[in-house]
Amino acid sequence: QLQLVESGGGLVQPGGSLRLSCAASGFTLDYYTIGWFRQAPGKEREGVSCISYSDDSTLYADSVKGRFTISRDNAKNTVYLQMNSLKPEDTAVYYCGAERRLQCGTYYYHLGARGALDAWGQGTLVTVSS
């Protein structure tokens, strides 16, 4: 059974930081590209960041570049999303998703937006508000 579990969400003031974790069970992340997606109330799911299976290359949405950092720890079978300088518009449920042997890119984001990845976590809520 392939499972992903997100954690680390919560309430934070604008300008604050959070670190999200995505832990895998039932498979190892070595050969999977892992992405973070988010969905705000009334809006479609969008890609936030991605780290590729093959070379750990990364991709970020324009809205989070310079503020968010994605990383992988294969020994812990976990992917992280460090979120700094948070803004109210970052408020959303954040999901991690896994796809085997597909590098990050526009097509990966499109698959994620359609919910078509191999595995998904249940989501963790990030609320940025004063």
CSV table of C-alpha atoms in Angstrom, one decimal:
chain,number,residue,atom,x,y,z
A,1,GLN,CA,0.0,0.0,0.0
A,2,LEU,CA,1.5,3.3,-1.1
A,3,GLN,CA,0.9,6.1,1.4
A,4,LEU,CA,2.0,9.6,1.9
A,5,VAL,CA,1.4,11.6,5.1
A,6,GLU,CA,1.8,15.3,5.4
A,7,SER,CA,2.5,17.2,8.6
A,8,GLY,CA,3.7,20.6,9.7
A,9,GLY,CA,0.8,22.8,8.8
A,10,GLY,CA,-0.8,25.3,11.2
A,11,LEU,CA,-1.6,29.0,11.8
A,12,VAL,CA,1.2,31.5,11.3
A,13,GLN,CA,1.4,35.2,10.9
A,14,PRO,CA,2.4,36.9,7.7
A,15,GLY,CA,6.1,36.8,7.4
A,16,GLY,CA,6.4,33.7,9.5
A,17,SER,CA,7.7,30.3,8.5
A,18,LEU,CA,6.5,26.7,8.5
A,19,ARG,CA,8.2,23.4,7.5
A,20,LEU,CA,6.0,20.8,5.9
A,21,SER,CA,6.9,17.1,5.8
A,22,CYS,CA,5.8,14.4,3.5
A,23,ALA,CA,6.6,10.9,4.8
A,24,ALA,CA,6.2,7.8,2.6
A,25,SER,CA,5.1,4.4,3.6
A,26,GLY,CA,4.9,1.2,1.5
A,27,PHE,CA,7.5,2.4,-0.9
A,28,THR,CA,10.7,4.3,-1.1
A,29,LEU,CA,11.0,7.8,-2.5
A,30,ASP,CA,14.2,7.2,-4.3
A,31,TYR,CA,12.6,6.6,-7.7
A,32,TYR,CA,9.7,9.0,-7.3
A,33,THR,CA,9.3,12.6,-8.1
A,34,ILE,CA,7.6,14.3,-5.2
A,35,GLY,CA,5.5,17.5,-5.6
A,36,TRP,CA,3.7,19.8,-3.3
A,37,PHE,CA,0.4,21.1,-4.4
A,38,ARG,CA,-2.1,23.4,-2.7
A,39,GLN,CA,-5.7,24.2,-2.9
A,40,ALA,CA,-7.3,27.3,-1.5
A,41,PRO,CA,-11.0,27.6,-0.8
A,42,GLY,CA,-13.0,27.9,-4.0
A,43,LYS,CA,-9.9,27.5,-6.2
A,44,GLU,CA,-8.3,24.7,-8.2
A,45,ARG,CA,-5.4,22.7,-7.0
A,46,GLU,CA,-2.1,24.2,-8.2
A,47,GLY,CA,1.5,23.1,-8.2
A,48,VAL,CA,3.8,24.7,-5.7
A,49,SER,CA,7.1,22.9,-5.9
A,50,CYS,CA,8.6,19.6,-7.1
A,51,ILE,CA,11.8,17.6,-6.7
A,52,SER,CA,12.7,15.1,-9.4
A,53,TYR,CA,13.5,11.4,-8.9
A,54,SER,CA,16.5,11.3,-11.2
A,55,ASP,CA,18.8,14.2,-10.3
A,56,ASP,CA,17.0,16.1,-7.5
A,57,SER,CA,16.3,19.0,-9.8
A,58,THR,CA,13.7,21.3,-8.4
A,59,LEU,CA,10.9,23.5,-9.7
A,60,TYR,CA,9.0,26.3,-8.0
A,61,ALA,CA,5.9,28.2,-8.9
A,62,ASP,CA,6.6,31.9,-9.6
A,63,SER,CA,4.5,32.9,-6.6
A,64,VAL,CA,6.8,31.1,-4.1
A,65,LYS,CA,10.3,31.4,-5.7
A,66,GLY,CA,12.8,32.8,-3.2
A,67,ARG,CA,10.5,31.9,-0.3
A,68,PHE,CA,10.0,28.1,-0.4
A,69,THR,CA,12.6,25.4,-0.6
A,70,ILE,CA,11.9,21.7,-1.3
A,71,SER,CA,14.3,19.0,-0.2
A,72,ARG,CA,14.6,15.2,0.0
A,73,ASP,CA,16.0,13.0,2.7
A,74,ASN,CA,16.0,9.5,1.2
A,75,ALA,CA,17.4,8.0,4.5
A,76,LYS,CA,14.2,9.1,6.2
A,77,ASN,CA,12.0,8.5,3.2
A,78,THR,CA,10.7,12.1,3.6
A,79,VAL,CA,10.4,15.2,1.5
A,80,TYR,CA,10.2,18.7,3.1
A,81,LEU,CA,8.9,22.0,2.1
A,82,GLN,CA,10.4,24.9,4.0
A,83,MET,CA,8.1,27.9,3.7
A,84,ASN,CA,9.5,31.3,4.6
A,85,SER,CA,8.1,34.8,4.4
A,86,LEU,CA,4.6,33.5,4.3
A,87,LYS,CA,1.8,35.6,2.9
A,88,PRO,CA,-2.0,35.4,3.4
A,89,GLU,CA,-2.3,34.2,-0.2
A,90,ASP,CA,-0.4,31.1,0.7
A,91,THR,CA,-3.3,30.0,2.8
A,92,ALA,CA,-4.4,26.6,1.5
A,93,VAL,CA,-4.5,22.9,2.1
A,94,TYR,CA,-1.1,21.6,1.1
A,95,TYR,CA,-0.8,18.1,-0.4
A,96,CYS,CA,2.2,16.1,-1.4
A,97,GLY,CA,2.0,13.7,-4.4
A,98,ALA,CA,4.3,11.1,-5.9
A,99,GLU,CA,4.8,9.9,-9.4
A,100,ARG,CA,7.3,7.3,-10.4
A,101,ARG,CA,10.0,8.2,-13.0
A,102,LEU,CA,8.5,11.5,-14.3
A,103,GLN,CA,10.7,14.5,-13.9
A,104,CYS,CA,9.4,17.8,-12.6
A,105,GLY,CA,7.9,20.1,-15.2
A,106,THR,CA,4.8,21.6,-16.6
A,107,TYR,CA,3.4,18.2,-17.4
A,108,TYR,CA,3.9,17.0,-13.9
A,109,TYR,CA,2.1,20.0,-12.6
A,110,HIS,CA,-0.8,19.3,-15.0
A,111,LEU,CA,-1.0,15.8,-13.8
A,112,GLY,CA,-1.0,16.9,-10.2
A,113,ALA,CA,-3.7,19.5,-10.8
A,114,ARG,CA,-5.9,16.8,-12.2
A,115,GLY,CA,-5.2,14.5,-9.3
A,116,ALA,CA,-3.6,11.9,-11.5
A,117,LEU,CA,-0.4,11.2,-9.6
A,118,ASP,CA,0.4,7.7,-8.2
A,119,ALA,CA,-0.1,8.6,-4.6
A,120,TRP,CA,-1.4,11.4,-2.5
A,121,GLY,CA,-1.4,12.5,1.1
A,122,GLN,CA,-4.4,13.7,3.0
A,123,GLY,CA,-3.3,17.2,3.2
A,124,THR,CA,-2.2,19.6,5.9
A,125,LEU,CA,-3.8,23.1,6.4
A,126,VAL,CA,-1.7,26.2,6.3
A,127,THR,CA,-3.3,29.4,7.4
A,128,VAL,CA,-1.5,32.7,7.2
A,129,SER,CA,-3.3,35.4,9.0
A,130,SER,CA,-2.7,38.2,11.5
